Amino acid sequence: MSDRIYTLSGYLYEYQKSVTQPEEFWARIADSFHWRKRWSKVLKWNFDEPNVQWFIGGKLNITENIFERHLFTIGDRPAIIWEANDPNEAGRTLTYKELFYEVNRFANALKSRGIGKGDKVIIYMPMVPEAAIAMLACARIGAIHSVVFAGFSSSALADRVNDCEAKAILTSDGNFRGSKKIAVKAVVDEALEKSSVETVIVYERTKQEVTMKEGRDFWWHEVIASESEQCPAEEMDSEDMLFILYTSGSTGKPKGVVHTTGGYMVYSQYSFDNVFQYSEGDVYWCTADVGWITGHSYIVYGPLLAGATTLMFEGVPTFPDAGRFWAVVEKHKVNVFYTAPTAIRALQAYGTEPIQKYDLSSLKVLGSVGEPINEEAWHWYHTHIGKNKCPIVDTWWQTETGGIMVSPIAGITPTKPAYATLPLPGVQLCIVDPEGNELTGNSVEGNLCIKFPWPSMIRTTYGDHERCKQTYFSTYKGMYFTGDGVKRDHDGYYRILGRVDDVINVSGHRMGTAEVENAINEHPKVIESAVVGYPHEVKGQGIYAYVIADLTNRTEDNLINEIKEMVSKIIGPIAKPDKIQLVPGLPKTRSGKIMRRILRKVAEGSLDNMGDTSTLLDPDVVTKIIEGKK
Ligand code: WTA
């Protein structure tokens, strides 16, 4: 592939070119894709509005670039290898040709139900190939998918369904996760009580009992039964919406990050090819869920655009035991393995015995994503999984960036534990101080911004452009603000230090503190709450909630359990607080603002230096909180 970087000097050359001649650079990359009509202008941008457009006037369909573009050469190559939750259940392999036919059949089924270009479709499914088929079928006909992680509760699902005014939901009867069988359709039914969704299509996975509403609910296998394997791709504009993906921010309401067709396509393949240095025939495995951006860009779109073989795993790392990941690596001879630090730390706790049983010699490249990887986990991963021969690509990026922004190029960029190293071509990073002054040179630390557009960047937050502007483009003028703190060391290498806003990162999942507080406050006994993150050995960050509550008719333990259940029900089990402390008051300034800095310190257990507390309305509250900490 002509756009592949093979050497460090090649990387430096390409990077330079991408900065000095960005339009020429991206036009060259984009030219290896199939456009029904070529663009008339590569880029138009303005970060104040913000308004960013790539490959303007270009017409295409992303699925034509996955299938038709190279079907003649790779039709019989495995596209998706699927490994079931239970190791005793047979897996499935779909070649590119088979996947193409399945996508077309399902695309036709959607069309038969009146779903077409511009319609929003929610996908709430387990990790089965049909989840990818659903996404691609939407893209084929120009419908806009919004995948919701199947661990979210019915009310979280309902919020997303209503926010994007979804016309249809694609789901399953149930979901196998480890030793559990989880109801999925029942959650959808609850979410749909007050919605205008016209169609629900249910994939049969667990065969558990479900209720089907006449005229609204249909079985997947029935709707595709009579559909043709041919479905012409809808012609899309480069800037037509491809998908919406909801993510947490510093306010209570999740926002729908919007990605568009042309730029996302170009960047997801370009970054996949280069970061992982995928070679023909390799088996690539990303352990994320399709409900997150990592699943979108690096299980489905990036690898499939690149003609890669992507492995999809339905289960969890510890079922039936803590050797499962390694059993799957051995079984499918996985060459590239991409996971999250939280999974590495969780497995690290089981020691090396579960690894020793398996042959991991197929591995060539290891990846990490979702949160900062601590040095200890990095070394463990490198030594015990990579056997000191696999480069680790620590990839920093976000739902909003659409693709990997800072990462080593596997085997080419010299790595440094806990460092995401250097930006990919096209990514112009900028470190600023709190006033927005750029900190130039090396050995500096500040907030991470990006000062020039890249093709797969967020275009808007669905239905609320102002929010996009306020959240990302208003903190520092003329720049996209990531919300992360960063250090550039003496070598010019980047180390991500974690969020500097009210977002916490629990096991690589983003959570807005306000979102969790809102859920806690739903409990009738809760008067007020404040949530912060604290360092957690396995999860990276844990959720610590300070709650003012009325204890009449409750014991402390009862109430704490009830609050945990409440959060689980409103958002989902991933948001359940790890620790809840009942407190008599919260440290507030005279203007009523909660001083989270203090709460973070107490949660961390660093109690000696509270910093300046003179602006607090009632400094005694801090002493009481410290005394009450268990
Ligand atoms: C964090 C996940 C350090 C970061 C792709 C970012 C990371 C947030 C890394 C985005 C990394 C992601 N090192 N921190 N390699 N990767 N993050 O939207 O705080 O779920 O802002 O996207 O995860 O999370 P999101």
XYZ file of C-alpha atoms and ligand atoms in Angstrom:
655
model
C 0.000 0.000 0.000
C 1.393 3.329 -1.073
C 0.233 5.203 2.014
C 2.071 2.941 4.379
C 4.842 4.281 6.561
C 7.777 1.857 6.740
C 10.549 3.699 8.510
C 11.046 6.349 11.150
C 12.396 8.774 8.591
C 9.373 7.946 6.438
C 7.142 8.891 9.354
C 8.991 12.162 9.897
C 8.781 12.977 6.200
C 5.061 12.230 6.016
C 4.372 14.166 9.199
C 6.179 17.202 7.838
C 4.276 16.987 4.583
C 0.940 16.689 6.405
C 1.649 19.939 8.230
C 3.091 21.999 5.416
C 0.737 20.771 2.696
C -2.259 19.235 4.459
C -4.602 19.384 1.491
C -2.163 17.709 -0.885
C -1.303 15.171 1.777
C -4.908 14.100 2.458
C -5.892 14.231 -1.211
C -3.171 11.682 -1.919
C -4.421 9.369 0.837
C -8.064 9.809 -0.182
C -7.275 8.985 -3.791
C -6.777 5.325 -2.946
C -10.495 5.098 -2.100
C -13.384 4.714 -4.470
C -15.305 7.952 -4.973
C -18.263 7.994 -7.307
C -17.473 11.637 -7.785
C -14.183 13.160 -6.697
C -14.250 16.129 -4.313
C -13.883 19.663 -5.604
C -12.062 20.990 -2.557
C -10.195 19.025 0.114
C -10.898 21.140 3.192
C -12.850 24.105 4.447
C -12.640 24.990 8.103
C -13.325 27.459 10.813
C -12.933 26.477 14.466
C -14.949 29.435 15.762
C -18.311 28.265 14.453
C -17.092 25.384 14.274
C -17.514 24.322 10.667
C -15.233 21.646 9.280
C -15.741 19.955 5.916
C -13.517 17.432 4.200
C -13.497 16.284 0.588
C -16.204 18.744 -0.306
C -18.582 17.651 -3.021
C -17.201 14.102 -3.003
C -19.780 11.339 -3.478
C -19.284 7.834 -2.160
C -20.548 5.015 -0.043
C -18.280 3.670 2.693
C -19.511 0.089 2.169
C -18.532 0.238 -1.505
C -15.049 0.941 -0.218
C -15.182 -2.107 2.014
C -16.727 -4.463 -0.512
C -16.828 -3.479 -4.173
C -13.434 -1.716 -4.028
C -11.574 -4.967 -3.541
C -14.042 -7.809 -3.700
C -12.349 -9.356 -6.716
C -9.101 -9.753 -4.867
C -10.226 -10.455 -1.326
C -13.729 -11.922 -1.617
C -12.732 -15.251 -0.122
C -10.601 -13.824 2.683
C -12.075 -14.020 6.194
C -13.518 -10.632 7.093
C -14.938 -11.434 10.530
C -13.920 -14.309 12.765
C -16.397 -14.603 15.581
C -15.576 -16.271 18.880
C -18.575 -17.056 21.086
C -18.815 -16.359 24.793
C -18.737 -20.081 25.557
C -15.562 -21.754 24.274
C -17.576 -24.911 23.580
C -19.884 -23.179 21.160
C -18.700 -23.204 17.565
C -17.600 -19.836 16.279
C -18.290 -18.426 12.837
C -16.205 -17.020 10.050
C -17.583 -14.748 7.377
C -15.544 -14.085 4.275
C -15.742 -10.679 2.627
C -18.143 -12.105 0.056
C -20.376 -13.679 2.708
C -20.355 -10.529 4.787
C -21.228 -8.503 1.709
C -24.265 -10.680 1.009
C -25.426 -10.549 4.620
C -25.078 -6.783 4.698
C -27.060 -6.481 1.483
C -29.800 -8.790 2.669
C -30.218 -6.923 5.878
C -30.013 -3.558 4.087
C -32.882 -4.711 1.868
C -34.828 -5.814 4.938
C -34.424 -2.332 6.425
C -35.587 -0.781 3.165
C -38.628 -3.075 3.111
C -39.577 -1.683 6.508
C -39.435 1.857 5.143
C -36.030 2.778 6.556
C -33.830 4.812 4.270
C -31.393 7.659 3.828
C -31.202 10.007 6.795
C -33.251 7.826 9.162
C -31.731 7.180 12.578
C -31.366 3.596 13.696
C -30.332 2.556 17.201
C -28.266 -0.611 17.463
C -28.437 -2.217 20.905
C -26.850 -5.604 20.382
C -24.398 -8.073 21.841
C -21.033 -8.767 20.224
C -22.224 -10.934 17.356
C -21.375 -10.444 13.658
C -24.918 -9.168 13.171
C -23.968 -6.042 15.140
C -21.384 -5.228 12.447
C -23.817 -6.301 9.726
C -26.389 -3.912 11.197
C -23.952 -1.000 11.143
C -22.828 -1.690 7.589
C -26.391 -2.244 6.352
C -27.327 1.191 7.679
C -24.309 2.717 5.967
C -25.217 0.895 2.749
C -28.613 2.610 2.533
C -27.580 5.926 4.057
C -29.361 5.419 7.373
C -27.508 6.868 10.360
C -26.639 4.360 13.045
C -26.242 5.045 16.685
C -24.857 2.073 18.565
C -25.673 1.990 22.266
C -23.561 -0.278 24.466
C -25.822 -3.192 25.458
C -24.866 -2.777 29.126
C -26.717 0.539 29.354
C -30.009 0.553 31.253
C -33.423 1.132 29.716
C -33.549 4.750 30.793
C -30.101 5.484 29.335
C -31.245 3.760 26.139
C -34.510 5.714 26.106
C -32.617 9.028 26.411
C -30.547 8.161 23.357
C -33.500 6.859 21.344
C -35.419 10.052 22.014
C -32.505 12.414 21.517
C -31.825 11.176 18.002
C -35.486 10.485 17.191
C -34.721 6.932 16.146
C -37.068 5.300 13.714
C -35.929 1.755 14.396
C -34.030 -0.327 16.934
C -31.958 -3.372 16.096
C -31.487 -5.651 19.051
C -31.378 -9.253 20.269
C -33.449 -11.428 22.567
C -30.642 -11.722 25.072
C -26.915 -11.624 25.545
C -24.414 -14.168 26.893
C -21.775 -12.602 29.097
C -19.557 -14.955 31.042
C -21.764 -17.267 33.037
C -24.733 -14.918 32.762
C -27.596 -14.691 30.341
C -28.806 -11.117 30.152
C -32.158 -9.910 28.901
C -31.766 -7.403 26.088
C -35.138 -7.196 24.363
C -36.880 -6.669 27.720
C -34.686 -3.591 28.286
C -35.655 -2.298 24.865
C -39.360 -2.826 25.630
C -39.042 -0.785 28.777
C -37.140 1.954 26.971
C -39.758 2.126 24.243
C -42.771 2.621 26.481
C -42.897 6.283 25.586
C -41.318 6.507 22.175
C -42.252 6.759 18.564
C -39.986 3.974 17.317
C -41.830 2.200 14.520
C -39.732 -0.895 14.014
C -37.772 -3.256 16.218
C -35.781 -6.077 14.656
C -34.685 -8.816 17.031
C -31.750 -11.120 16.399
C -32.215 -14.483 18.060
C -29.154 -15.233 20.166
C -30.054 -16.781 23.517
C -33.510 -18.139 22.640
C -34.907 -16.787 25.878
C -38.512 -15.809 26.028
C -39.402 -12.340 24.765
C -42.585 -10.477 24.048
C -43.028 -9.348 20.481
C -45.322 -6.427 19.816
C -47.505 -7.027 16.796
C -46.750 -4.688 13.912
C -43.626 -3.252 15.578
C -41.346 -6.171 16.414
C -39.883 -8.582 13.870
C -37.372 -11.425 14.008
C -34.099 -10.815 12.184
C -34.085 -14.252 10.505
C -37.630 -13.739 9.265
C -37.111 -10.290 7.789
C -34.049 -11.353 5.806
C -35.518 -14.659 4.613
C -36.894 -13.416 1.332
C -34.457 -10.562 0.709
C -31.999 -10.423 -2.160
C -28.233 -10.532 -1.680
C -27.879 -7.541 -3.947
C -28.496 -4.048 -2.689
C -27.206 -1.010 -4.553
C -25.309 1.371 -2.300
C -26.888 4.742 -1.672
C -24.778 7.615 -2.967
C -23.694 9.734 -0.013
C -22.108 13.128 0.163
C -18.722 13.192 1.850
C -20.215 15.319 4.625
C -23.404 13.266 5.080
C -23.726 11.864 8.592
C -22.414 8.324 8.941
C -23.158 7.784 12.603
C -23.961 9.332 15.949
C -22.270 7.957 19.039
C -23.291 9.146 22.477
C -20.586 9.890 24.988
C -20.344 11.470 28.406
C -19.207 14.978 29.046
C -19.049 17.303 32.000
C -22.787 17.958 32.050
C -25.427 15.409 32.976
C -26.739 14.793 29.491
C -24.749 12.524 27.155
C -23.981 14.122 23.833
C -24.364 12.634 20.391
C -20.997 12.943 18.665
C -21.564 13.194 14.916
C -19.165 11.682 12.390
C -19.513 12.110 8.650
C -18.770 9.785 5.772
C -15.719 10.771 3.700
C -13.308 12.016 6.344
C -14.100 9.246 8.791
C -13.553 6.625 6.106
C -10.190 7.990 5.032
C -8.857 8.444 8.537
C -10.075 5.169 10.027
C -8.338 3.104 7.382
C -5.232 5.282 7.235
C -4.714 5.147 10.998
C -5.491 1.418 11.195
C -3.003 0.534 8.448
C -0.205 2.589 9.874
C -0.509 2.244 13.624
C -0.859 -1.535 13.635
C 1.249 -2.183 10.510
C -1.269 -4.806 9.514
C -0.004 -7.197 6.841
C -2.061 -9.354 4.549
C -3.195 -12.563 6.192
C -2.782 -11.280 9.748
C -5.514 -11.927 12.277
C -6.306 -8.746 14.134
C -8.203 -8.685 17.414
C -9.545 -5.645 19.207
C -11.317 -6.612 22.441
C -13.517 -3.508 22.667
C -17.287 -3.549 22.344
C -18.923 -2.168 19.201
C -20.864 0.144 21.524
C -17.766 2.323 21.960
C -15.819 4.329 19.404
C -12.969 1.805 19.504
C -15.382 -0.844 18.272
C -16.571 1.433 15.474
C -13.193 2.513 14.160
C -11.029 -0.492 14.971
C -13.283 -3.556 14.944
C -15.547 -2.586 12.083
C -14.663 0.311 9.780
C -10.853 0.637 9.874
C -10.014 -3.071 9.568
C -12.733 -3.859 7.030
C -11.796 -0.896 4.843
C -8.236 -2.200 4.954
C -9.311 -5.706 3.901
C -8.145 -7.105 7.228
C -9.423 -10.109 9.155
C -11.027 -8.776 12.310
C -11.847 -10.995 15.248
C -14.984 -10.284 17.238
C -15.269 -11.736 20.728
C -18.580 -12.062 22.488
C -17.336 -12.921 25.961
C -15.344 -11.540 28.859
C -11.630 -11.936 29.745
C -12.258 -14.119 32.801
C -14.749 -16.675 31.485
C -14.469 -19.604 31.814
C -11.175 -18.555 33.427
C -8.526 -15.855 33.350
C -6.750 -17.569 30.438
C -9.532 -16.923 27.947
C -7.858 -14.094 26.020
C -4.759 -16.215 25.572
C -6.781 -19.277 24.596
C -8.388 -17.198 21.845
C -5.016 -15.846 20.722
C -3.684 -19.390 20.409
C -6.808 -20.785 18.749
C -7.006 -18.133 16.023
C -3.285 -17.390 15.803
C -3.887 -13.738 16.526
C -1.135 -11.462 15.231
C -2.293 -8.064 16.435
C -3.962 -7.728 19.837
C -5.528 -4.452 20.988
C -7.023 -4.085 24.460
C -7.493 -1.715 27.401
C -5.177 -1.167 30.384
C -7.987 -2.111 32.760
C -8.158 -5.593 31.213
C -4.380 -5.922 31.461
C -4.406 -4.940 35.133
C -7.304 -7.250 35.895
C -5.454 -10.188 34.308
C -2.170 -9.218 35.907
C -3.818 -9.961 39.256
C -4.111 -13.646 38.282
C -0.375 -13.994 37.775
C 1.328 -15.622 34.822
C 0.042 -19.154 35.258
C -3.066 -18.674 33.054
C -0.753 -17.439 30.281
C 1.797 -20.228 30.387
C -0.619 -22.831 29.076
C -0.942 -21.089 25.738
C 1.182 -20.511 22.700
C 1.288 -16.782 22.076
C 4.028 -16.914 19.450
C 1.699 -15.624 16.714
C 1.581 -12.175 18.355
C 3.480 -9.417 16.552
C 1.931 -6.177 17.799
C 0.150 -5.236 21.029
C -2.070 -2.216 21.507
C -3.545 -0.280 24.396
C -6.415 2.201 24.437
C -8.915 3.984 26.613
C -6.913 5.351 29.521
C -3.346 6.003 30.524
C -1.427 2.748 30.845
C 0.706 2.726 33.974
C 4.319 1.641 33.664
C 3.837 -1.541 35.658
C 1.001 -2.757 33.434
C 2.982 -1.714 30.359
C 5.964 -3.850 31.429
C 3.777 -6.805 32.361
C 2.059 -6.656 28.963
C 5.382 -6.316 27.179
C 7.120 -9.133 29.067
C 4.436 -11.722 29.624
C 2.168 -11.272 26.632
C 4.554 -9.819 24.064
C 7.535 -11.921 25.300
C 9.696 -8.825 24.863
C 9.394 -8.971 21.086
C 6.131 -7.151 20.338
C 6.000 -3.384 20.148
C 3.210 -1.853 22.227
C 1.184 0.863 20.552
C -0.312 3.044 23.277
C -2.988 4.826 21.267
C -4.475 8.074 22.555
C -7.701 9.270 21.022
C -11.359 9.978 21.768
C -14.911 9.416 20.553
C -14.690 12.947 19.174
C -11.468 12.385 17.247
C -12.904 9.340 15.450
C -9.496 7.749 15.092
C -6.110 7.360 16.789
C -4.323 10.695 17.194
C -1.161 9.983 19.175
C 0.524 6.614 19.002
C 3.698 4.845 18.046
C 3.716 3.321 14.583
C 4.202 -0.338 15.449
C 7.807 -1.416 15.237
C 8.890 1.944 13.821
C 8.504 4.574 16.527
C 10.744 3.731 19.491
C 8.416 3.248 22.464
C 8.648 4.452 26.033
C 6.459 2.897 28.748
C 3.331 4.942 29.522
C 3.938 7.293 26.596
C 1.601 7.537 23.616
C 4.743 8.951 21.939
C 4.121 11.036 18.789
C 1.172 12.376 16.774
C 0.097 10.638 13.585
C 0.542 12.548 10.331
C -2.104 15.233 10.042
C -2.429 15.703 13.801
C -1.190 19.101 14.968
C -1.029 19.012 18.736
C -0.640 22.020 20.930
C -0.070 22.239 24.681
C -1.540 25.284 26.397
C -1.425 26.772 29.868
C -4.722 27.584 31.650
C -4.842 30.974 29.898
C -4.533 29.368 26.508
C -0.935 30.363 25.783
C 0.855 27.778 23.715
C 3.717 26.113 25.549
C 6.406 25.533 22.984
C 9.550 23.481 23.226
C 10.102 20.303 25.169
C 9.706 19.447 28.853
C 6.347 21.197 29.228
C 3.057 20.194 30.779
C -0.432 21.575 30.220
C -3.747 21.013 28.504
C -3.882 19.169 25.223
C -5.411 20.938 22.223
C -5.380 20.326 18.495
C -4.969 23.323 16.282
C -5.713 22.046 12.803
C -8.553 19.850 11.536
C -8.121 16.157 10.736
C -10.526 14.192 8.543
C -12.323 12.121 11.212
C -12.971 14.891 13.694
C -16.352 15.540 15.330
C -18.586 17.754 13.175
C -21.272 18.608 15.705
C -23.144 17.285 18.701
C -26.437 16.016 17.387
C -29.267 18.515 17.652
C -27.192 21.041 19.593
C -24.385 22.658 17.655
C -23.882 25.280 20.335
C -22.957 22.568 22.792
C -20.250 21.317 20.441
C -18.890 24.835 20.184
C -18.973 25.424 23.940
C -17.491 22.080 24.909
C -14.642 21.817 22.456
C -13.966 25.113 20.729
C -14.592 27.843 23.293
C -12.161 27.072 26.118
C -9.189 28.066 23.964
C -9.817 30.230 20.947
C -9.109 28.693 17.580
C -8.359 25.264 19.002
C -10.077 21.970 19.686
C -9.748 21.245 23.412
C -9.455 17.562 24.289
C -10.165 17.723 28.032
C -6.907 15.871 28.732
C -3.768 16.971 30.501
C -0.483 16.109 28.829
C 3.257 16.298 29.220
C 5.801 16.642 26.412
C 9.097 15.331 27.708
C 12.679 16.213 26.805
C 12.486 13.971 23.736
C 9.300 15.607 22.493
C 7.297 12.493 23.414
C 3.721 12.871 24.664
C 2.433 11.348 27.850
C -1.279 11.694 28.519
C -1.950 12.523 32.161
C -5.733 12.043 32.266
C -8.814 14.237 32.205
C -8.701 17.760 33.541
C -12.482 18.238 33.404
C -15.360 16.596 35.251
C -15.093 13.389 33.312
C -13.849 10.236 34.990
C -12.515 7.220 33.207
C -13.632 3.983 34.825
C -12.154 0.875 33.211
C -11.705 2.897 30.041
C -15.358 3.997 30.042
C -16.081 7.680 30.131
C -18.457 8.916 32.738
C -19.543 12.451 33.504
C -19.573 13.123 37.238
C -22.791 15.124 36.744
C -24.403 12.162 35.033
C -23.713 9.927 38.038
C -24.814 12.669 40.460
C -28.115 13.056 38.617
C -28.744 9.333 38.969
C -27.884 9.346 42.685
C -30.149 12.345 43.249
C -33.090 10.364 41.891
C -33.187 8.462 45.176
C -35.926 10.021 47.308
C -33.735 10.050 50.412
C -30.862 11.872 48.733
C -30.603 15.590 49.270
C -27.411 16.338 47.393
C -24.388 14.531 46.053
C -20.943 15.115 44.598
C -18.996 12.539 42.612
C -15.265 12.410 41.955
C -12.796 9.878 40.588
C -10.068 8.294 42.721
C -7.165 6.023 41.776
C -8.293 2.405 41.533
C -5.857 -0.471 41.086
C -7.726 -2.290 38.354
C -10.223 0.185 36.953
C -7.765 3.065 36.649
C -10.273 5.333 38.304
C -13.088 4.385 40.652
C -16.236 6.362 41.406
C -16.400 7.996 44.841
C -19.708 9.584 45.796
C -20.296 11.960 48.689
C -23.965 11.977 49.558
C -26.084 14.099 51.879
C -29.123 12.002 52.724
C -32.040 11.669 55.066
C -31.540 8.495 57.064
C -35.044 8.234 58.521
C -36.240 4.622 58.176
C -32.905 3.502 56.718
C -29.602 2.241 58.018
C -26.460 3.543 56.376
C -25.756 0.237 54.660
C -29.303 -0.064 53.356
C -29.235 3.353 51.885
C -25.824 2.912 50.299
C -26.958 -0.301 48.611
C -30.152 1.313 47.412
C -28.218 4.203 45.899
C -25.881 1.817 44.096
C -28.860 -0.056 42.662
C -30.445 3.216 41.630
C -27.401 4.240 39.589
C -27.193 0.810 38.036
C -30.808 1.048 36.992
C -30.609 4.584 35.645
C -27.311 4.400 33.762
C -26.100 0.815 33.913
C -23.825 -1.332 36.100
C -20.675 0.376 34.757
C -21.648 3.585 36.571
C -22.218 2.006 39.986
C -20.184 3.952 42.577
C -17.340 1.989 44.156
C -17.561 3.981 47.356
C -20.358 6.021 48.841
C -19.743 8.179 51.868
C -22.696 9.761 53.643
C -21.706 13.259 54.690
C -23.319 16.050 56.687
C -22.432 18.683 54.077
C -20.320 19.397 50.995
C -17.431 21.845 50.769
C -18.865 24.804 48.903
C -17.567 28.217 48.086
C -19.551 31.254 49.085
C -21.015 31.316 45.608
C -22.281 27.764 46.084
C -19.792 25.928 43.895
C -18.662 22.534 45.157
C -14.880 22.415 45.589
C -14.182 19.084 43.986
C -10.457 19.496 44.410
C -10.937 18.903 48.136
C -13.246 15.954 47.615
C -10.724 14.389 45.240
C -7.988 14.722 47.834
C -10.105 13.067 50.515
C -11.091 10.267 48.132
C -7.420 9.724 47.224
C -6.534 9.644 50.898
C -4.044 12.503 50.627
C -5.293 14.290 53.677
C -2.319 16.340 54.780
C -2.451 19.213 52.347
C -5.917 20.442 51.475
C -4.652 23.607 49.837
C -6.459 26.867 50.284
C -9.825 26.366 51.978
C -10.339 29.981 52.972
C -12.998 30.607 50.334
C -15.187 27.868 51.767
C -18.503 28.809 53.271
C -18.001 26.334 56.119
C -14.433 24.964 56.449
C -15.580 22.643 59.265
C -17.362 20.501 56.746
C -13.999 19.312 55.449
C -12.948 18.087 58.890
C -16.221 16.226 59.270
C -15.826 14.592 55.853
C -12.284 13.486 56.698
C -13.439 12.081 60.033
C -16.277 10.191 58.379
C -14.049 8.509 55.784
C -13.805 4.745 56.283
C -8.677 8.598 27.615
C -11.607 6.070 23.695
C -4.345 7.898 27.997
C -8.514 10.103 27.505
C -10.791 5.826 22.421
C -9.534 10.477 26.452
C -6.410 7.716 27.027
C -10.650 9.527 26.740
C -5.870 6.881 26.016
C -11.504 9.242 25.537
C -4.473 6.562 26.086
C -7.988 7.189 25.643
N -3.764 7.095 27.085
N -5.635 8.219 28.000
N -3.885 5.756 25.213
N -6.887 6.576 25.181
N -7.722 7.868 26.767
O -14.104 8.830 24.052
O -8.810 10.692 28.750
O -14.152 6.586 25.224
O -9.945 11.825 26.536
O -12.415 7.163 23.514
O -10.008 8.326 27.188
O -12.421 8.221 25.794
P -13.363 7.693 24.645
